[in-house]
């Protein structure tokens, strides 16, 4: 939910938030970020570990960044988001502030307060920015919705106990239920 203020915010507002306050800047609005749950954090840790190990073991050049990690999707200071997991394969996009441009792969883990953002606003934002693959992991519904934007395909929905192939890595399959054990 946006912070209650009738105002158009800029990247200066985003970068000058009080210490400890997390928000995302989307189309001039700041969206407050609630503290994550334990399950949310466990999934972030497990995804980071699995993706990082896969990249390392396959001598890949991509890098994995868990939240909080600032991503300026449009590279012109209009939209700053903090995806739960960002995989960036073009190191020229990495700066001291985070990522400038679209990551190749983004995972968002749905929280009760982020449902509308993750399923609607961010989905459109990520698609338009050039993200190749976007996963929405929904612990409350125990399902994952996957968008493979580069394939221009319909979204696919998987249950947590399904083996899911990571589209940008054909040899990597993830079972979300296994991550929660």
Coordinates of N, CA and C in Angstrom, one line a residue:
X1 N 0.8 -1.2 0.0 CA 0.0 0.0 0.0 C 0.9 1.2 0.0
X2 N 0.6 2.2 -0.8 CA 1.4 3.4 -0.8 C 1.3 4.2 0.5
X3 N 2.4 4.9 0.8 CA 2.4 5.7 2.0 C 1.4 6.8 1.9
X4 N 0.6 7.1 2.9 CA -0.5 8.0 2.8 C 0.0 9.5 2.6
X5 N 0.2 9.9 1.3 CA 0.6 11.2 1.0 C 0.3 11.5 -0.4
X6 N -0.4 12.6 -0.7 CA -0.7 13.0 -2.1 C 0.6 13.7 -2.6
X7 N 1.5 13.0 -3.2 CA 2.7 13.6 -3.6 C 3.4 12.7 -4.7
X8 N 4.1 13.3 -5.5 CA 4.9 12.6 -6.5 C 6.3 12.5 -6.0
X9 N 6.8 11.3 -5.6 CA 8.1 11.1 -5.1 C 9.1 10.8 -6.1
X10 N 10.4 11.1 -5.8 CA 11.5 11.0 -6.7 C 12.5 10.0 -6.1
X11 N 13.6 9.7 -6.9 CA 14.6 8.9 -6.4 C 15.3 9.6 -5.2
X12 N 15.4 10.9 -5.1 CA 15.9 11.6 -4.0 C 15.2 11.2 -2.7
X13 N 13.8 11.2 -2.8 CA 13.0 10.8 -1.7 C 13.3 9.4 -1.2
X14 N 13.4 8.5 -2.2 CA 13.7 7.1 -2.0 C 15.1 6.9 -1.2
X15 N 16.1 7.6 -1.7 CA 17.4 7.5 -1.1 C 17.6 8.2 0.2
X16 N 16.6 9.1 0.5 CA 16.7 9.8 1.8 C 15.7 9.4 2.8
X17 N 15.1 8.2 2.7 CA 14.2 7.7 3.7 C 15.0 7.6 5.0
X18 N 14.3 7.7 6.1 CA 14.9 7.5 7.4 C 15.5 6.2 7.5
X19 N 16.6 6.1 8.3 CA 17.3 4.8 8.5 C 16.3 3.8 9.1
X20 N 16.3 2.6 8.5 CA 15.5 1.5 8.9 C 14.1 1.5 8.2
X21 N 13.8 2.5 7.5 CA 12.5 2.5 6.8 C 12.8 2.0 5.3
X22 N 12.0 0.9 5.0 CA 12.2 0.4 3.6 C 10.9 0.7 2.8
X23 N 11.1 1.1 1.6 CA 10.0 1.3 0.7 C 10.5 1.1 -0.7
X24 N 9.5 1.0 -1.7 CA 9.9 1.0 -3.1 C 9.2 2.2 -3.8
X25 N 9.9 2.7 -4.8 CA 9.4 3.8 -5.6 C 8.9 3.3 -6.9
X26 N 7.6 3.4 -7.1 CA 7.0 2.9 -8.4 C 6.1 4.0 -8.9
X27 N 6.5 4.4 -10.1 CA 5.7 5.5 -10.8 C 5.4 6.7 -9.9
X28 N 6.4 7.1 -9.1 CA 6.3 8.3 -8.3 C 5.6 8.1 -7.0
X29 N 5.3 6.9 -6.6 CA 4.6 6.6 -5.3 C 5.6 5.7 -4.5
X30 N 5.7 6.0 -3.2 CA 6.4 5.2 -2.3 C 5.5 4.2 -1.7
X31 N 5.9 2.9 -1.7 CA 5.2 1.8 -1.2 C 6.0 1.3 0.0
X32 N 5.4 1.4 1.2 CA 6.0 0.9 2.4 C 6.2 -0.6 2.4
X33 N 7.3 -1.1 3.0 CA 7.5 -2.5 3.0 C 7.5 -3.0 4.4
X34 N 6.5 -3.9 4.7 CA 6.4 -4.5 6.0 C 7.5 -5.5 6.3
X35 N 7.9 -5.7 7.6 CA 8.9 -6.6 7.9 C 8.5 -8.0 7.4
X36 N 9.4 -8.8 6.9 CA 9.1 -10.1 6.4 C 8.9 -11.1 7.5
X37 N 8.1 -12.2 7.1 CA 7.9 -13.3 8.1 C 9.1 -14.2 8.1
X38 N 9.1 -15.2 9.0 CA 10.2 -16.2 9.1 C 10.2 -17.0 7.8
X39 N 9.0 -17.5 7.3 CA 8.9 -18.3 6.1 C 9.5 -17.5 4.9
X40 N 9.1 -16.2 4.8 CA 9.6 -15.4 3.8 C 11.2 -15.3 3.8
X41 N 11.7 -15.1 5.0 CA 13.2 -15.1 5.1 C 13.8 -16.4 4.8
X42 N 13.2 -17.5 5.2 CA 13.8 -18.9 4.9 C 13.8 -19.1 3.4
X43 N 12.7 -18.7 2.7 CA 12.7 -18.9 1.3 C 13.8 -18.1 0.6
X44 N 13.9 -16.8 1.0 CA 15.0 -16.0 0.4 C 16.4 -16.6 0.6
X45 N 16.6 -17.1 1.8 CA 17.9 -17.7 2.1 C 18.1 -19.0 1.2
X46 N 17.1 -19.8 1.1 CA 17.2 -21.0 0.4 C 17.4 -20.7 -1.1
X47 N 16.6 -19.8 -1.7 CA 16.8 -19.5 -3.1 C 18.2 -18.9 -3.4
X48 N 18.6 -18.0 -2.5 CA 20.0 -17.4 -2.7 C 21.0 -18.5 -2.7
X49 N 20.9 -19.5 -1.8 CA 21.9 -20.6 -1.7 C 21.9 -21.4 -2.9
X50 N 20.7 -21.9 -3.3 CA 20.5 -22.8 -4.5 C 21.0 -22.1 -5.8
X51 N 20.5 -20.9 -6.0 CA 20.9 -20.2 -7.2 C 22.4 -19.9 -7.2
X52 N 22.9 -19.4 -6.1 CA 24.4 -19.1 -6.0 C 25.2 -20.3 -6.2
X53 N 24.9 -21.5 -5.6 CA 25.6 -22.7 -5.8 C 25.6 -23.2 -7.3
X54 N 24.4 -23.1 -7.9 CA 24.2 -23.5 -9.3 C 25.1 -22.7 -10.2
X55 N 25.1 -21.4 -10.0 CA 25.9 -20.5 -10.8 C 27.4 -20.8 -10.6
X56 N 27.8 -21.0 -9.4 CA 29.2 -21.3 -9.1 C 29.6 -22.6 -9.7
X57 N 28.8 -23.7 -9.5 CA 29.2 -25.0 -9.9 C 29.2 -25.1 -11.5
X58 N 28.5 -24.2 -12.1 CA 28.4 -24.2 -13.6 C 29.2 -23.1 -14.2
X59 N 30.1 -22.5 -13.4 CA 31.0 -21.5 -13.9 C 30.2 -20.3 -14.6
X60 N 29.1 -20.0 -14.0 CA 28.3 -18.9 -14.6 C 28.8 -17.6 -14.2
X61 N 28.3 -16.6 -15.0 CA 28.8 -15.2 -14.7 C 27.7 -14.4 -14.0
X62 N 26.5 -14.9 -13.9 CA 25.4 -14.2 -13.2 C 25.7 -14.1 -11.7
X63 N 25.1 -13.1 -11.1 CA 25.2 -12.9 -9.6 C 23.8 -12.8 -9.0
X64 N 23.7 -13.4 -7.8 CA 22.4 -13.4 -7.1 C 22.5 -12.4 -5.9
X65 N 21.4 -11.6 -5.8 CA 21.4 -10.6 -4.7 C 20.0 -10.7 -4.0
X66 N 20.0 -11.1 -2.7 CA 18.8 -11.1 -2.0 C 18.4 -9.7 -1.5
X67 N 17.2 -9.4 -1.2 CA 16.7 -8.2 -0.6 C 17.4 -8.0 0.8
X68 N 17.6 -6.8 1.2 CA 17.4 -5.6 0.5 C 18.5 -5.3 -0.5
X69 N 18.1 -5.0 -1.7 CA 19.0 -4.7 -2.8 C 18.3 -3.9 -3.8
X70 N 18.7 -2.7 -4.0 CA 18.0 -1.7 -4.8 C 18.2 -2.0 -6.3
X71 N 17.1 -2.0 -7.0 CA 17.0 -2.2 -8.5 C 16.3 -1.0 -9.1
X72 N 17.0 -0.3 -10.0 CA 16.5 0.8 -10.7 C 16.1 0.3 -12.1
X73 N 14.9 -0.2 -12.2 CA 14.5 -0.9 -13.4 C 14.6 -0.2 -14.7
X74 N 14.2 1.1 -14.7 CA 14.2 1.8 -16.0 C 15.5 2.6 -16.2
X75 N 16.4 2.5 -15.3 CA 17.7 3.2 -15.4 C 17.6 4.7 -15.6
X76 N 16.5 5.3 -15.2 CA 16.4 6.7 -15.2 C 15.8 7.3 -13.9
X77 N 15.9 6.6 -12.9 CA 15.5 7.0 -11.5 C 14.0 7.2 -11.3
X78 N 13.2 6.5 -12.1 CA 11.8 6.6 -11.9 C 11.2 5.5 -11.0
X79 N 11.8 4.3 -11.1 CA 11.3 3.1 -10.4 C 12.5 2.4 -9.6
X80 N 12.4 2.4 -8.3 CA 13.4 1.7 -7.5 C 12.6 0.6 -6.7
X81 N 12.9 -0.6 -7.0 CA 12.3 -1.7 -6.3 C 13.3 -2.5 -5.6
X82 N 12.9 -3.4 -4.6 CA 13.8 -4.3 -3.9 C 13.2 -5.7 -4.0
X83 N 13.4 -6.4 -5.1 CA 12.9 -7.7 -5.3 C 13.5 -8.6 -4.2
X84 N 12.8 -9.7 -3.8 CA 13.3 -10.6 -2.8 C 14.6 -11.3 -3.3
X85 N 14.6 -11.7 -4.6 CA 15.8 -12.2 -5.2 C 16.0 -11.6 -6.6
X86 N 17.2 -11.2 -6.9 CA 17.5 -10.6 -8.2 C 18.7 -11.4 -8.7
X87 N 18.6 -11.9 -10.0 CA 19.8 -12.5 -10.6 C 20.1 -11.6 -11.8
X88 N 21.4 -11.1 -11.8 CA 21.8 -10.2 -12.8 C 23.0 -10.8 -13.5
X89 N 22.9 -10.9 -14.9 CA 23.9 -11.6 -15.7 C 24.8 -10.6 -16.4
X90 N 24.4 -9.3 -16.5 CA 25.2 -8.3 -17.1 C 25.8 -7.4 -16.0
X91 N 27.1 -7.7 -15.8 CA 27.7 -7.0 -14.7 C 27.8 -5.5 -14.9
X92 N 27.7 -5.0 -16.1 CA 27.7 -3.6 -16.4 C 26.5 -2.9 -15.7
X93 N 25.4 -3.7 -15.3 CA 24.3 -3.1 -14.7 C 24.5 -2.9 -13.2
X94 N 25.5 -3.4 -12.6 CA 25.8 -3.4 -11.2 C 26.5 -2.1 -10.8
X95 N 26.0 -1.4 -9.8 CA 26.7 -0.2 -9.3 C 26.8 -0.3 -7.8
X96 N 27.4 0.7 -7.2 CA 27.5 0.7 -5.7 C 26.1 0.8 -5.1
X97 N 25.1 1.3 -5.8 CA 23.8 1.5 -5.3 C 22.9 0.3 -5.5
X98 N 23.3 -0.6 -6.4 CA 22.5 -1.8 -6.7 C 22.6 -2.2 -8.2
X99 N 21.4 -2.3 -8.8 CA 21.4 -2.6 -10.2 C 20.6 -1.5 -11.0
X100 N 21.2 -1.2 -12.1 CA 20.6 -0.2 -13.0 C 20.2 -0.9 -14.2
X101 N 18.9 -1.1 -14.4 CA 18.4 -1.8 -15.5 C 17.7 -3.1 -15.0
X102 N 17.1 -3.9 -15.9 CA 16.4 -5.0 -15.5 C 17.3 -6.2 -15.1
X103 N 17.0 -6.9 -14.0 CA 17.7 -8.1 -13.7 C 17.2 -9.2 -14.7
X104 N 17.9 -10.3 -14.9 CA 17.4 -11.4 -15.8 C 16.3 -12.2 -15.1
X105 N 16.4 -12.4 -13.8 CA 15.5 -13.3 -13.1 C 15.1 -12.6 -11.8
X106 N 13.8 -12.5 -11.5 CA 13.4 -11.9 -10.2 C 12.4 -12.9 -9.5
X107 N 12.6 -13.1 -8.2 CA 11.6 -13.8 -7.4 C 11.1 -12.9 -6.4
X108 N 9.8 -12.8 -6.2 CA 9.1 -12.1 -5.2 C 8.3 -13.2 -4.3
X109 N 8.5 -13.1 -3.0 CA 7.7 -13.9 -2.1 C 6.6 -13.1 -1.6
X110 N 5.4 -13.5 -1.8 CA 4.2 -12.7 -1.4 C 4.0 -12.7 0.1
X111 N 3.8 -11.5 0.5 CA 3.4 -11.2 1.9 C 2.0 -10.7 1.8
X112 N 1.2 -10.8 2.9 CA -0.2 -10.2 2.9 C -0.2 -8.8 2.4
X113 N 0.7 -8.0 2.7 CA 0.7 -6.6 2.4 C 1.2 -6.3 0.9
X114 N 1.8 -7.3 0.3 CA 2.4 -7.1 -1.0 C 1.7 -7.8 -2.1
X115 N 0.6 -8.5 -1.8 CA -0.1 -9.3 -2.8 C -0.4 -8.5 -4.1
X116 N -1.1 -7.3 -4.0 CA -1.5 -6.5 -5.2 C -0.2 -6.1 -5.9
X117 N 0.8 -5.6 -5.2 CA 2.0 -5.2 -5.8 C 2.6 -6.3 -6.6
X118 N 2.8 -7.5 -6.0 CA 3.6 -8.6 -6.7 C 2.8 -9.1 -7.9
X119 N 1.5 -9.3 -7.7 CA 0.7 -10.0 -8.8 C 0.4 -9.0 -9.9
X120 N 0.2 -7.7 -9.7 CA -0.3 -6.8 -10.7 C 0.8 -5.7 -11.1
X121 N 1.1 -4.9 -10.1 CA 1.9 -3.7 -10.5 C 3.3 -4.1 -10.8
X122 N 3.9 -5.0 -10.0 CA 5.3 -5.4 -10.3 C 5.4 -6.3 -11.5
X123 N 4.4 -7.1 -11.7 CA 4.4 -8.0 -12.9 C 4.4 -7.2 -14.1
X124 N 3.6 -6.2 -14.2 CA 3.6 -5.3 -15.4 C 4.9 -4.5 -15.5
X125 N 5.4 -4.0 -14.4 CA 6.6 -3.3 -14.3 C 7.8 -4.1 -14.8
X126 N 7.9 -5.3 -14.3 CA 9.0 -6.2 -14.7 C 8.9 -6.6 -16.1
X127 N 7.8 -6.9 -16.6 CA 7.6 -7.2 -18.0 C 8.0 -6.1 -18.9
X128 N 7.6 -4.9 -18.6 CA 7.9 -3.7 -19.4 C 9.4 -3.4 -19.4
X129 N 10.0 -3.7 -18.2 CA 11.5 -3.3 -18.0 C 12.4 -4.3 -18.7
X130 N 12.0 -5.5 -19.1 CA 12.8 -6.4 -19.8 C 13.3 -7.5 -18.9
X131 N 12.7 -7.8 -17.8 CA 13.1 -8.9 -16.9 C 12.7 -10.2 -17.8
X132 N 13.6 -11.1 -17.8 CA 13.4 -12.3 -18.6 C 12.4 -13.3 -17.9
X133 N 12.6 -13.5 -16.6 CA 11.8 -14.5 -15.9 C 11.4 -13.9 -14.5
X134 N 10.1 -14.1 -14.1 CA 9.6 -13.6 -12.9 C 8.8 -14.7 -12.2
X135 N 9.2 -15.0 -10.9 CA 8.5 -15.9 -10.1 C 7.8 -15.2 -9.0
X136 N 6.5 -15.5 -8.8 CA 5.7 -15.1 -7.6 C 5.5 -16.3 -6.7
X137 N 6.2 -16.3 -5.6 CA 6.1 -17.5 -4.7 C 5.1 -17.1 -3.6
X138 N 4.0 -17.8 -3.5 CA 2.9 -17.4 -2.6 C 2.7 -18.5 -1.5
X139 N 3.4 -18.2 -0.3 CA 3.3 -19.2 0.8 C 1.9 -19.5 1.3
X140 N 1.0 -18.4 1.3 CA -0.4 -18.6 1.8 C -1.2 -19.6 0.9
X141 N -0.9 -19.5 -0.4 CA -1.6 -20.4 -1.4 C -0.8 -21.6 -1.8
X142 N 0.4 -21.7 -1.3 CA 1.4 -22.8 -1.6 C 1.4 -23.0 -3.1
X143 N 1.7 -21.9 -3.8 CA 1.8 -22.0 -5.3 C 2.8 -21.0 -5.8
X144 N 3.4 -21.2 -6.9 CA 4.3 -20.3 -7.6 C 3.8 -20.0 -9.0
X145 N 3.7 -18.7 -9.3 CA 3.3 -18.3 -10.6 C 4.5 -17.8 -11.3
X146 N 4.7 -18.4 -12.5 CA 6.0 -18.1 -13.3 C 5.6 -17.4 -14.6
X147 N 6.3 -16.3 -14.8 CA 6.2 -15.6 -16.1 C 7.6 -15.7 -16.8
X148 N 7.6 -16.2 -18.0 CA 8.8 -16.2 -18.8 C 8.6 -15.2 -19.9
X149 N 8.9 -13.9 -19.6 CA 8.5 -12.8 -20.5 C 9.2 -13.0 -21.8
X150 N 10.5 -13.5 -21.8 CA 11.2 -13.6 -23.1 C 10.6 -14.6 -24.0
X151 N 9.8 -15.5 -23.5 CA 9.1 -16.5 -24.3 C 7.8 -16.0 -24.8
X152 N 7.3 -14.9 -24.2 CA 6.0 -14.4 -24.6 C 4.9 -15.4 -24.4
X153 N 5.0 -16.2 -23.3 CA 4.1 -17.3 -23.0 C 3.2 -16.9 -21.8
X154 N 2.1 -17.6 -21.7 CA 1.1 -17.4 -20.6 C 1.8 -17.8 -19.3
X155 N 1.4 -17.2 -18.2 CA 2.0 -17.6 -16.9 C 1.7 -19.1 -16.6
X156 N 2.6 -19.7 -15.9 CA 2.4 -21.1 -15.5 C 2.3 -21.1 -13.9
X157 N 1.4 -21.9 -13.4 CA 1.2 -22.0 -12.0 C 1.6 -23.4 -11.5
X158 N 2.4 -23.5 -10.5 CA 2.9 -24.7 -9.9 C 2.6 -24.8 -8.5
X159 N 2.3 -25.9 -8.0 CA 2.1 -26.2 -6.5 C 3.5 -26.3 -5.9
X160 N 3.6 -26.0 -4.6 CA 4.9 -26.1 -3.9 C 5.6 -27.4 -4.0
X161 N 4.8 -28.5 -4.2 CA 5.5 -29.8 -4.2 C 5.9 -30.2 -5.7
X162 N 5.6 -29.4 -6.7 CA 6.1 -29.6 -8.0 C 7.5 -29.3 -8.2
X163 N 8.2 -30.0 -9.1 CA 9.5 -29.7 -9.6 C 9.4 -28.6 -10.6
X164 N 10.0 -27.5 -10.4 CA 9.9 -26.3 -11.4 C 11.3 -26.0 -12.0
X165 N 11.3 -26.0 -13.3 CA 12.5 -25.7 -14.0 C 12.7 -24.2 -14.0
X166 N 13.9 -23.7 -13.7 CA 14.3 -22.3 -13.8 C 14.5 -22.1 -15.3
X167 N 13.8 -21.2 -15.9 CA 13.8 -20.9 -17.3 C 15.2 -20.4 -17.8
X168 N 15.8 -19.6 -17.1 CA 17.1 -19.1 -17.5 C 18.3 -20.1 -17.3
X169 N 18.0 -21.2 -16.6 CA 18.9 -22.3 -16.3 C 18.2 -23.6 -16.6
X170 N 18.3 -24.1 -17.8 CA 17.6 -25.3 -18.2 C 17.9 -26.5 -17.3
X171 N 19.1 -26.6 -16.7 CA 19.4 -27.7 -15.9 C 19.1 -27.6 -14.4
X172 N 18.4 -26.5 -14.0 CA 18.1 -26.3 -12.6 C 16.6 -26.4 -12.4
X173 N 16.2 -27.3 -11.4 CA 14.9 -27.5 -11.0 C 14.8 -27.3 -9.5
X174 N 13.7 -26.7 -9.1 CA 13.5 -26.3 -7.7 C 12.1 -26.8 -7.2
X175 N 12.1 -27.5 -6.1 CA 10.9 -27.9 -5.4 C 10.8 -27.0 -4.2
X176 N 9.8 -26.1 -4.2 CA 9.6 -25.2 -3.1 C 9.4 -25.9 -1.7
X177 N 8.6 -27.0 -1.8 CA 8.4 -27.7 -0.5 C 9.7 -28.2 0.1
X178 N 10.6 -28.6 -0.7 CA 11.9 -29.0 -0.2 C 12.7 -27.8 0.5
X179 N 12.4 -26.6 0.0 CA 13.1 -25.5 0.6 C 12.6 -25.2 2.0
X180 N 11.4 -25.6 2.3 CA 10.7 -25.3 3.5 C 10.9 -26.3 4.6
X181 N 11.6 -27.4 4.3 CA 11.8 -28.5 5.2 C 12.9 -28.1 6.3

